[in-house]
Amino acid sequence: KISLTKTAINYLLPNSSYYWGHAFTQTQNTEDYKRILIAIITKPPQSHHSYIKKNITHMWKTGYIDPEMAETFTKVMHSTISSSALLAVSSNAFNGISHLLDIGGGSGCFSVAFTNCYSKSSATIFELPAVCSIIANQICNSQIKLKSGNFFVDDFPHGCDGILLSNILHDWEVEV
């Protein structure tokens, strides 16, 4: 008898909340993907990494991301963060927080996990407009608000007593 393990069911079936398939199909049909393939084939690996990092960094810093790229990136990040969000929230690290500010909150999976765990709490996802447009119809939780903005230049929303930067800080150089 052959069957999927519980882990395979959780991460490899498209109908699972923890589906990782989006992480594997991130940008296969985009110009960036084609450039990456050419870079891998014709240049040392370091050169394509710096190209990708430079372009992604530029998109986030300027506050503009193409809607298609935003949707792809949001799906990928959801795949990589959703199970960690559940574990982090269930660790009681968020006890005492009544309103969480989720900076660069992507798909909202952390805010959803937080408000599900702490039923009297609320959250605000502070994200680029293109990402807010994508997730607006997917967040079906009255405890979660969306606030469009660029965390590099716009003021953070007020009234929060906890701030979350999940998968954010590692992307940016420390400027002296």
Short mmCIF file of N, CA and C in Angstrom, two decimals:
data_model
loop_
_atom_site.label_atom_id
_atom_site.label_comp_id
_atom_site.label_asym_id
_atom_site.label_seq_id
_atom_site.Cartn_x
_atom_site.Cartn_y
_atom_site.Cartn_z
N LYS A 1 0.85 -1.18 0.00
CA LYS A 1 0.00 0.00 0.00
C LYS A 1 0.89 1.24 0.00
N ILE A 2 0.59 2.18 -0.88
CA ILE A 2 1.35 3.42 -0.99
C ILE A 2 0.44 4.58 -0.62
N SER A 3 0.94 5.46 0.22
CA SER A 3 0.16 6.65 0.58
C SER A 3 1.11 7.80 0.92
N LEU A 4 0.58 8.99 0.90
CA LEU A 4 1.38 10.17 1.25
C LEU A 4 1.55 10.26 2.76
N THR A 5 2.71 10.74 3.17
CA THR A 5 2.90 10.98 4.59
C THR A 5 2.13 12.23 4.98
N LYS A 6 1.98 12.46 6.27
CA LYS A 6 1.27 13.65 6.75
C LYS A 6 2.01 14.91 6.27
N THR A 7 3.32 14.86 6.29
CA THR A 7 4.11 16.01 5.82
C THR A 7 3.86 16.28 4.34
N ALA A 8 3.84 15.23 3.53
CA ALA A 8 3.58 15.39 2.09
C ALA A 8 2.18 15.95 1.86
N ILE A 9 1.22 15.47 2.60
CA ILE A 9 -0.16 15.98 2.47
C ILE A 9 -0.19 17.47 2.80
N ASN A 10 0.49 17.86 3.87
CA ASN A 10 0.49 19.26 4.29
C ASN A 10 1.18 20.19 3.30
N TYR A 11 2.30 19.77 2.73
CA TYR A 11 3.11 20.69 1.94
C TYR A 11 3.05 20.51 0.43
N LEU A 12 2.56 19.37 -0.05
CA LEU A 12 2.61 19.11 -1.48
C LEU A 12 1.25 19.05 -2.18
N LEU A 13 0.17 19.10 -1.45
CA LEU A 13 -1.15 19.10 -2.07
C LEU A 13 -1.67 20.53 -2.20
N PRO A 14 -2.06 20.93 -3.39
CA PRO A 14 -2.48 22.33 -3.64
C PRO A 14 -3.63 22.83 -2.78
N ASN A 15 -4.47 21.96 -2.26
CA ASN A 15 -5.59 22.42 -1.44
C ASN A 15 -5.22 22.62 0.03
N SER A 16 -3.97 22.36 0.40
CA SER A 16 -3.51 22.54 1.77
C SER A 16 -3.14 24.00 2.03
N SER A 17 -3.39 24.46 3.24
CA SER A 17 -3.00 25.82 3.64
C SER A 17 -1.49 26.00 3.66
N TYR A 18 -0.76 24.91 3.73
CA TYR A 18 0.70 24.97 3.83
C TYR A 18 1.40 24.60 2.52
N TYR A 19 0.67 24.57 1.44
CA TYR A 19 1.19 24.17 0.13
C TYR A 19 2.44 24.94 -0.24
N TRP A 20 3.49 24.21 -0.64
CA TRP A 20 4.77 24.81 -1.01
C TRP A 20 4.97 24.92 -2.51
N GLY A 21 4.02 24.48 -3.28
CA GLY A 21 4.17 24.47 -4.73
C GLY A 21 4.48 25.81 -5.33
N HIS A 22 3.92 26.88 -4.75
CA HIS A 22 4.18 28.22 -5.29
C HIS A 22 5.66 28.58 -5.19
N ALA A 23 6.33 28.09 -4.19
CA ALA A 23 7.75 28.38 -4.03
C ALA A 23 8.57 27.75 -5.15
N PHE A 24 8.06 26.68 -5.74
CA PHE A 24 8.79 26.00 -6.80
C PHE A 24 8.49 26.57 -8.19
N THR A 25 7.42 27.32 -8.31
CA THR A 25 7.02 27.85 -9.62
C THR A 25 7.11 29.37 -9.66
N GLN A 26 7.91 29.93 -8.79
CA GLN A 26 7.96 31.36 -8.54
C GLN A 26 7.92 32.25 -9.78
N THR A 27 8.82 32.12 -10.70
CA THR A 27 8.88 33.08 -11.79
C THR A 27 9.18 32.43 -13.14
N GLN A 28 8.72 31.25 -13.36
CA GLN A 28 9.12 30.51 -14.55
C GLN A 28 8.73 31.16 -15.86
N ASN A 29 7.71 31.97 -15.88
CA ASN A 29 7.26 32.54 -17.15
C ASN A 29 7.54 34.03 -17.27
N THR A 30 8.44 34.55 -16.48
CA THR A 30 8.72 35.98 -16.53
C THR A 30 10.06 36.25 -17.22
N GLU A 31 10.24 37.49 -17.60
CA GLU A 31 11.51 37.90 -18.20
C GLU A 31 12.65 37.72 -17.21
N ASP A 32 12.40 38.01 -15.93
CA ASP A 32 13.44 37.83 -14.92
C ASP A 32 13.90 36.37 -14.86
N TYR A 33 12.96 35.44 -14.96
CA TYR A 33 13.31 34.03 -14.92
C TYR A 33 14.22 33.68 -16.09
N LYS A 34 13.89 34.20 -17.27
CA LYS A 34 14.72 33.93 -18.45
C LYS A 34 16.11 34.52 -18.28
N ARG A 35 16.19 35.73 -17.71
CA ARG A 35 17.50 36.34 -17.46
C ARG A 35 18.31 35.53 -16.45
N ILE A 36 17.61 35.00 -15.44
CA ILE A 36 18.29 34.19 -14.43
C ILE A 36 18.87 32.94 -15.08
N LEU A 37 18.09 32.28 -15.92
CA LEU A 37 18.60 31.07 -16.60
C LEU A 37 19.83 31.40 -17.44
N ILE A 38 19.78 32.49 -18.18
CA ILE A 38 20.93 32.89 -18.99
C ILE A 38 22.12 33.18 -18.09
N ALA A 39 21.88 33.87 -16.98
CA ALA A 39 22.98 34.20 -16.06
C ALA A 39 23.59 32.94 -15.46
N ILE A 40 22.77 31.97 -15.12
CA ILE A 40 23.28 30.73 -14.54
C ILE A 40 24.13 29.98 -15.56
N ILE A 41 23.68 29.96 -16.79
CA ILE A 41 24.38 29.22 -17.83
C ILE A 41 25.66 29.92 -18.26
N THR A 42 25.65 31.25 -18.33
CA THR A 42 26.78 31.97 -18.92
C THR A 42 27.70 32.67 -17.92
N LYS A 43 27.27 32.86 -16.67
CA LYS A 43 28.07 33.60 -15.70
C LYS A 43 28.22 32.80 -14.42
N PRO A 44 29.20 33.16 -13.60
CA PRO A 44 29.33 32.49 -12.30
C PRO A 44 28.09 32.78 -11.44
N PRO A 45 27.72 31.88 -10.54
CA PRO A 45 26.51 32.04 -9.74
C PRO A 45 26.41 33.38 -8.99
N GLN A 46 27.53 33.94 -8.53
CA GLN A 46 27.49 35.18 -7.78
C GLN A 46 26.88 36.31 -8.60
N SER A 47 27.12 36.35 -9.90
CA SER A 47 26.65 37.48 -10.70
C SER A 47 25.13 37.47 -10.86
N HIS A 48 24.49 36.31 -10.98
CA HIS A 48 23.03 36.35 -11.11
C HIS A 48 22.38 36.65 -9.76
N HIS A 49 23.02 36.24 -8.65
CA HIS A 49 22.46 36.54 -7.34
C HIS A 49 22.44 38.05 -7.10
N SER A 50 23.51 38.72 -7.42
CA SER A 50 23.55 40.17 -7.20
C SER A 50 22.56 40.88 -8.11
N TYR A 51 22.34 40.37 -9.32
CA TYR A 51 21.36 40.96 -10.23
C TYR A 51 19.95 40.85 -9.64
N ILE A 52 19.60 39.67 -9.16
CA ILE A 52 18.28 39.45 -8.59
C ILE A 52 18.10 40.32 -7.35
N LYS A 53 19.06 40.29 -6.46
CA LYS A 53 18.98 41.05 -5.22
C LYS A 53 18.82 42.54 -5.51
N LYS A 54 19.59 43.05 -6.46
CA LYS A 54 19.53 44.48 -6.81
C LYS A 54 18.14 44.85 -7.31
N ASN A 55 17.55 44.06 -8.19
CA ASN A 55 16.23 44.39 -8.75
C ASN A 55 15.11 44.26 -7.73
N ILE A 56 15.15 43.22 -6.92
CA ILE A 56 14.11 43.06 -5.89
C ILE A 56 14.23 44.18 -4.87
N THR A 57 15.45 44.48 -4.45
CA THR A 57 15.66 45.56 -3.50
C THR A 57 15.13 46.87 -4.06
N HIS A 58 15.40 47.13 -5.32
CA HIS A 58 14.93 48.37 -5.96
C HIS A 58 13.40 48.44 -5.96
N MET A 59 12.74 47.33 -6.29
CA MET A 59 11.28 47.32 -6.32
C MET A 59 10.69 47.67 -4.95
N TRP A 60 11.21 47.03 -3.90
CA TRP A 60 10.64 47.27 -2.58
C TRP A 60 10.95 48.68 -2.10
N LYS A 61 12.16 49.15 -2.34
CA LYS A 61 12.52 50.50 -1.87
C LYS A 61 11.71 51.57 -2.57
N THR A 62 11.45 51.42 -3.86
CA THR A 62 10.67 52.42 -4.58
C THR A 62 9.19 52.33 -4.26
N GLY A 63 8.76 51.20 -3.74
CA GLY A 63 7.35 51.03 -3.40
C GLY A 63 6.51 50.57 -4.58
N TYR A 64 7.13 50.30 -5.70
CA TYR A 64 6.38 49.82 -6.85
C TYR A 64 6.83 48.41 -7.19
N ILE A 65 5.85 47.54 -7.31
CA ILE A 65 6.11 46.19 -7.78
C ILE A 65 5.02 45.86 -8.78
N ASP A 66 5.41 45.28 -9.88
CA ASP A 66 4.47 44.87 -10.91
C ASP A 66 3.42 43.95 -10.28
N PRO A 67 2.14 44.13 -10.60
CA PRO A 67 1.08 43.31 -10.00
C PRO A 67 1.29 41.80 -10.15
N GLU A 68 1.77 41.37 -11.31
CA GLU A 68 2.01 39.93 -11.53
C GLU A 68 3.14 39.43 -10.62
N MET A 69 4.22 40.21 -10.53
CA MET A 69 5.33 39.85 -9.66
C MET A 69 4.88 39.87 -8.19
N ALA A 70 4.05 40.84 -7.83
CA ALA A 70 3.54 40.93 -6.47
C ALA A 70 2.73 39.69 -6.11
N GLU A 71 1.89 39.25 -7.04
CA GLU A 71 1.08 38.06 -6.78
C GLU A 71 1.95 36.81 -6.63
N THR A 72 2.92 36.65 -7.50
CA THR A 72 3.82 35.50 -7.43
C THR A 72 4.61 35.52 -6.13
N PHE A 73 5.19 36.68 -5.82
CA PHE A 73 6.02 36.80 -4.62
C PHE A 73 5.18 36.56 -3.36
N THR A 74 3.95 37.07 -3.34
CA THR A 74 3.08 36.88 -2.18
C THR A 74 2.76 35.40 -1.97
N LYS A 75 2.50 34.68 -3.04
CA LYS A 75 2.25 33.24 -2.94
C LYS A 75 3.47 32.49 -2.42
N VAL A 76 4.63 32.86 -2.93
CA VAL A 76 5.86 32.21 -2.49
C VAL A 76 6.09 32.45 -1.00
N MET A 77 5.95 33.71 -0.59
CA MET A 77 6.17 34.02 0.82
C MET A 77 5.13 33.34 1.71
N HIS A 78 3.90 33.25 1.25
CA HIS A 78 2.88 32.54 2.02
C HIS A 78 3.31 31.09 2.23
N SER A 79 3.81 30.47 1.17
CA SER A 79 4.26 29.08 1.26
C SER A 79 5.38 28.91 2.27
N THR A 80 6.28 29.88 2.33
CA THR A 80 7.44 29.74 3.21
C THR A 80 7.17 30.17 4.65
N ILE A 81 6.14 30.97 4.88
CA ILE A 81 5.93 31.53 6.21
C ILE A 81 4.75 30.92 6.97
N SER A 82 3.74 30.43 6.29
CA SER A 82 2.49 30.08 6.97
C SER A 82 2.65 29.09 8.12
N SER A 83 3.39 28.03 7.95
CA SER A 83 3.53 27.08 9.06
C SER A 83 4.36 27.66 10.19
N SER A 84 5.37 28.45 9.87
CA SER A 84 6.18 29.11 10.91
C SER A 84 5.34 30.11 11.69
N ALA A 85 4.42 30.79 11.00
CA ALA A 85 3.55 31.75 11.67
C ALA A 85 2.70 31.06 12.73
N LEU A 86 2.14 29.91 12.39
CA LEU A 86 1.32 29.17 13.35
C LEU A 86 2.15 28.76 14.57
N LEU A 87 3.36 28.29 14.33
CA LEU A 87 4.21 27.87 15.44
C LEU A 87 4.63 29.06 16.30
N ALA A 88 4.99 30.16 15.67
CA ALA A 88 5.42 31.35 16.42
C ALA A 88 4.29 31.88 17.29
N VAL A 89 3.10 31.96 16.71
CA VAL A 89 1.96 32.49 17.47
C VAL A 89 1.58 31.55 18.60
N SER A 90 1.64 30.26 18.38
CA SER A 90 1.28 29.30 19.44
C SER A 90 2.34 29.20 20.53
N SER A 91 3.50 29.84 20.33
CA SER A 91 4.58 29.81 21.33
C SER A 91 4.33 30.76 22.50
N ASN A 92 3.27 31.52 22.43
CA ASN A 92 2.93 32.53 23.44
C ASN A 92 3.84 33.76 23.40
N ALA A 93 4.63 33.91 22.38
CA ALA A 93 5.50 35.08 22.24
C ALA A 93 4.70 36.37 22.05
N PHE A 94 3.44 36.24 21.69
CA PHE A 94 2.61 37.41 21.42
C PHE A 94 1.61 37.71 22.54
N ASN A 95 1.75 37.02 23.67
CA ASN A 95 0.87 37.28 24.81
C ASN A 95 0.96 38.75 25.19
N GLY A 96 -0.16 39.34 25.48
CA GLY A 96 -0.17 40.73 25.91
C GLY A 96 -0.29 41.74 24.78
N ILE A 97 -0.20 41.30 23.54
CA ILE A 97 -0.34 42.22 22.40
C ILE A 97 -1.81 42.21 21.98
N SER A 98 -2.38 43.40 21.93
CA SER A 98 -3.79 43.49 21.55
C SER A 98 -3.98 43.92 20.10
N HIS A 99 -3.00 44.69 19.56
CA HIS A 99 -3.10 45.12 18.16
C HIS A 99 -1.70 45.02 17.54
N LEU A 100 -1.55 44.07 16.64
CA LEU A 100 -0.26 43.78 16.00
C LEU A 100 -0.14 44.54 14.69
N LEU A 101 0.99 45.21 14.49
CA LEU A 101 1.31 45.83 13.20
C LEU A 101 2.24 44.89 12.47
N ASP A 102 1.76 44.33 11.37
CA ASP A 102 2.51 43.36 10.56
C ASP A 102 3.11 44.12 9.38
N ILE A 103 4.35 44.54 9.52
CA ILE A 103 5.01 45.36 8.50
C ILE A 103 5.49 44.45 7.37
N GLY A 104 5.10 44.79 6.14
CA GLY A 104 5.43 43.93 5.00
C GLY A 104 4.78 42.58 5.15
N GLY A 105 3.52 42.57 5.57
CA GLY A 105 2.81 41.36 5.97
C GLY A 105 2.43 40.39 4.88
N GLY A 106 2.73 40.71 3.62
CA GLY A 106 2.49 39.77 2.52
C GLY A 106 1.07 39.23 2.48
N SER A 107 0.95 37.93 2.48
CA SER A 107 -0.36 37.28 2.34
C SER A 107 -1.25 37.47 3.57
N GLY A 108 -0.66 37.91 4.66
CA GLY A 108 -1.43 38.09 5.88
C GLY A 108 -1.49 36.85 6.75
N CYS A 109 -0.75 35.81 6.40
CA CYS A 109 -0.85 34.55 7.15
C CYS A 109 -0.44 34.72 8.61
N PHE A 110 0.51 35.60 8.90
CA PHE A 110 0.91 35.82 10.29
C PHE A 110 -0.21 36.52 11.05
N SER A 111 -0.81 37.54 10.44
CA SER A 111 -1.90 38.26 11.09
C SER A 111 -3.11 37.36 11.30
N VAL A 112 -3.39 36.51 10.34
CA VAL A 112 -4.50 35.56 10.48
C VAL A 112 -4.22 34.60 11.63
N ALA A 113 -3.03 34.05 11.69
CA ALA A 113 -2.67 33.14 12.78
C ALA A 113 -2.77 33.86 14.13
N PHE A 114 -2.30 35.09 14.18
CA PHE A 114 -2.34 35.88 15.42
C PHE A 114 -3.77 36.12 15.88
N THR A 115 -4.61 36.59 14.98
CA THR A 115 -6.00 36.89 15.39
C THR A 115 -6.81 35.62 15.66
N ASN A 116 -6.46 34.53 15.02
CA ASN A 116 -7.14 33.25 15.32
C ASN A 116 -6.75 32.75 16.70
N CYS A 117 -5.50 32.93 17.06
CA CYS A 117 -5.01 32.46 18.36
C CYS A 117 -5.47 33.37 19.49
N TYR A 118 -5.46 34.67 19.25
CA TYR A 118 -5.85 35.66 20.25
C TYR A 118 -7.15 36.32 19.77
N SER A 119 -8.26 35.71 20.12
CA SER A 119 -9.56 36.09 19.53
C SER A 119 -9.99 37.52 19.85
N LYS A 120 -9.46 38.13 20.89
CA LYS A 120 -9.83 39.51 21.23
C LYS A 120 -8.82 40.51 20.66
N SER A 121 -7.93 40.05 19.85
CA SER A 121 -6.89 40.91 19.28
C SER A 121 -7.27 41.39 17.89
N SER A 122 -6.43 42.29 17.37
CA SER A 122 -6.60 42.76 16.00
C SER A 122 -5.21 42.94 15.38
N ALA A 123 -5.18 43.12 14.08
CA ALA A 123 -3.91 43.29 13.38
C ALA A 123 -4.10 44.25 12.22
N THR A 124 -3.03 44.93 11.88
CA THR A 124 -2.98 45.78 10.69
C THR A 124 -1.82 45.30 9.85
N ILE A 125 -2.09 44.99 8.59
CA ILE A 125 -1.05 44.60 7.65
C ILE A 125 -0.65 45.84 6.88
N PHE A 126 0.62 46.22 6.98
CA PHE A 126 1.16 47.40 6.29
C PHE A 126 1.99 46.89 5.13
N GLU A 127 1.47 47.08 3.92
CA GLU A 127 2.05 46.44 2.75
C GLU A 127 1.91 47.35 1.53
N LEU A 128 2.71 47.09 0.51
CA LEU A 128 2.64 47.86 -0.72
C LEU A 128 1.25 47.75 -1.35
N PRO A 129 0.81 48.81 -2.05
CA PRO A 129 -0.53 48.81 -2.64
C PRO A 129 -0.82 47.60 -3.53
N ALA A 130 0.14 47.18 -4.34
CA ALA A 130 -0.10 46.04 -5.24
C ALA A 130 -0.40 44.77 -4.45
N VAL A 131 0.28 44.58 -3.33
CA VAL A 131 0.04 43.40 -2.50
C VAL A 131 -1.30 43.52 -1.78
N CYS A 132 -1.63 44.71 -1.28
CA CYS A 132 -2.93 44.91 -0.63
C CYS A 132 -4.07 44.59 -1.59
N SER A 133 -3.92 44.97 -2.85
CA SER A 133 -4.95 44.67 -3.85
C SER A 133 -5.15 43.17 -4.01
N ILE A 134 -4.06 42.43 -3.94
CA ILE A 134 -4.11 40.97 -4.11
C ILE A 134 -4.80 40.30 -2.92
N ILE A 135 -4.46 40.73 -1.72
CA ILE A 135 -4.96 40.02 -0.54
C ILE A 135 -6.28 40.57 0.01
N ALA A 136 -6.72 41.71 -0.49
CA ALA A 136 -7.94 42.34 0.05
C ALA A 136 -9.14 41.40 0.07
N ASN A 137 -9.32 40.62 -0.96
CA ASN A 137 -10.46 39.71 -1.02
C ASN A 137 -10.19 38.36 -0.35
N GLN A 138 -8.93 38.12 0.02
CA GLN A 138 -8.57 36.85 0.63
C GLN A 138 -8.60 36.90 2.15
N ILE A 139 -8.48 38.09 2.72
CA ILE A 139 -8.51 38.24 4.18
C ILE A 139 -9.97 38.39 4.59
N CYS A 140 -10.52 37.31 5.11
CA CYS A 140 -11.93 37.30 5.51
C CYS A 140 -12.01 37.31 7.03
N ASN A 141 -11.36 38.28 7.64
CA ASN A 141 -11.27 38.35 9.08
C ASN A 141 -11.48 39.81 9.47
N SER A 142 -12.56 40.10 10.17
CA SER A 142 -12.88 41.48 10.52
C SER A 142 -11.89 42.09 11.51
N GLN A 143 -11.06 41.26 12.11
CA GLN A 143 -10.06 41.75 13.07
C GLN A 143 -8.80 42.27 12.36
N ILE A 144 -8.71 42.09 11.05
CA ILE A 144 -7.52 42.47 10.30
C ILE A 144 -7.84 43.61 9.35
N LYS A 145 -7.02 44.65 9.42
CA LYS A 145 -7.15 45.79 8.51
C LYS A 145 -5.93 45.83 7.60
N LEU A 146 -6.12 46.36 6.40
CA LEU A 146 -5.01 46.55 5.47
C LEU A 146 -4.69 48.04 5.39
N LYS A 147 -3.41 48.36 5.38
CA LYS A 147 -2.97 49.73 5.20
C LYS A 147 -1.90 49.73 4.12
N SER A 148 -2.20 50.40 3.00
CA SER A 148 -1.23 50.48 1.90
C SER A 148 -0.15 51.49 2.23
N GLY A 149 1.07 51.14 1.89
CA GLY A 149 2.17 52.06 2.08
C GLY A 149 3.51 51.39 1.84
N ASN A 150 4.53 52.20 1.87
CA ASN A 150 5.91 51.75 1.70
C ASN A 150 6.63 52.00 3.02
N PHE A 151 7.06 50.95 3.70
CA PHE A 151 7.64 51.13 5.03
C PHE A 151 8.96 51.89 5.02
N PHE A 152 9.54 52.11 3.85
CA PHE A 152 10.77 52.92 3.77
C PHE A 152 10.47 54.41 3.88
N VAL A 153 9.31 54.84 3.43
CA VAL A 153 9.04 56.27 3.37
C VAL A 153 7.76 56.71 4.06
N ASP A 154 6.78 55.85 4.22
CA ASP A 154 5.50 56.24 4.80
C ASP A 154 5.48 56.02 6.30
N ASP A 155 4.69 56.83 7.00
CA ASP A 155 4.53 56.66 8.43
C ASP A 155 3.82 55.34 8.72
N PHE A 156 4.24 54.69 9.78
CA PHE A 156 3.58 53.45 10.19
C PHE A 156 2.21 53.78 10.77
N PRO A 157 1.25 52.89 10.61
CA PRO A 157 -0.05 53.09 11.24
C PRO A 157 0.10 53.18 12.77
N HIS A 158 -0.77 53.96 13.39
CA HIS A 158 -0.72 54.17 14.83
C HIS A 158 -1.70 53.24 15.55
N GLY A 159 -1.55 53.18 16.86
CA GLY A 159 -2.50 52.44 17.69
C GLY A 159 -2.16 50.97 17.88
N CYS A 160 -0.97 50.57 17.50
CA CYS A 160 -0.55 49.17 17.65
C CYS A 160 0.38 49.06 18.85
N ASP A 161 0.29 47.94 19.56
CA ASP A 161 1.19 47.75 20.70
C ASP A 161 2.20 46.62 20.47
N GLY A 162 2.26 46.12 19.26
CA GLY A 162 3.25 45.13 18.87
C GLY A 162 3.58 45.30 17.40
N ILE A 163 4.86 45.15 17.06
CA ILE A 163 5.28 45.29 15.66
C ILE A 163 5.98 44.01 15.23
N LEU A 164 5.60 43.49 14.07
CA LEU A 164 6.19 42.27 13.53
C LEU A 164 6.88 42.59 12.20
N LEU A 165 8.12 42.16 12.08
CA LEU A 165 8.87 42.24 10.83
C LEU A 165 9.31 40.82 10.48
N SER A 166 8.40 40.07 9.89
CA SER A 166 8.67 38.68 9.57
C SER A 166 9.28 38.58 8.17
N ASN A 167 10.46 37.99 8.09
CA ASN A 167 11.17 37.83 6.82
C ASN A 167 11.41 39.18 6.12
N ILE A 168 11.78 40.18 6.89
CA ILE A 168 11.99 41.51 6.36
C ILE A 168 13.44 41.96 6.54
N LEU A 169 13.92 41.97 7.75
CA LEU A 169 15.20 42.61 8.06
C LEU A 169 16.40 41.99 7.35
N HIS A 170 16.36 40.71 7.08
CA HIS A 170 17.51 40.05 6.45
C HIS A 170 17.76 40.54 5.02
N ASP A 171 16.78 41.20 4.42
CA ASP A 171 16.91 41.65 3.03
C ASP A 171 17.67 42.97 2.87
N TRP A 172 17.88 43.67 3.96
CA TRP A 172 18.40 45.04 3.83
C TRP A 172 19.74 45.21 4.50
N GLU A 173 20.61 45.95 3.83
CA GLU A 173 21.92 46.28 4.37
C GLU A 173 21.74 47.25 5.53
N VAL A 174 22.62 47.16 6.52
CA VAL A 174 22.61 48.13 7.60
C VAL A 174 23.34 49.36 7.08
N GLU A 175 22.61 50.47 7.02
CA GLU A 175 23.20 51.71 6.50
C GLU A 175 23.80 52.48 7.67
N VAL A 176 25.06 52.87 7.51
CA VAL A 176 25.77 53.59 8.56
C VAL A 176 25.74 55.07 8.29
#
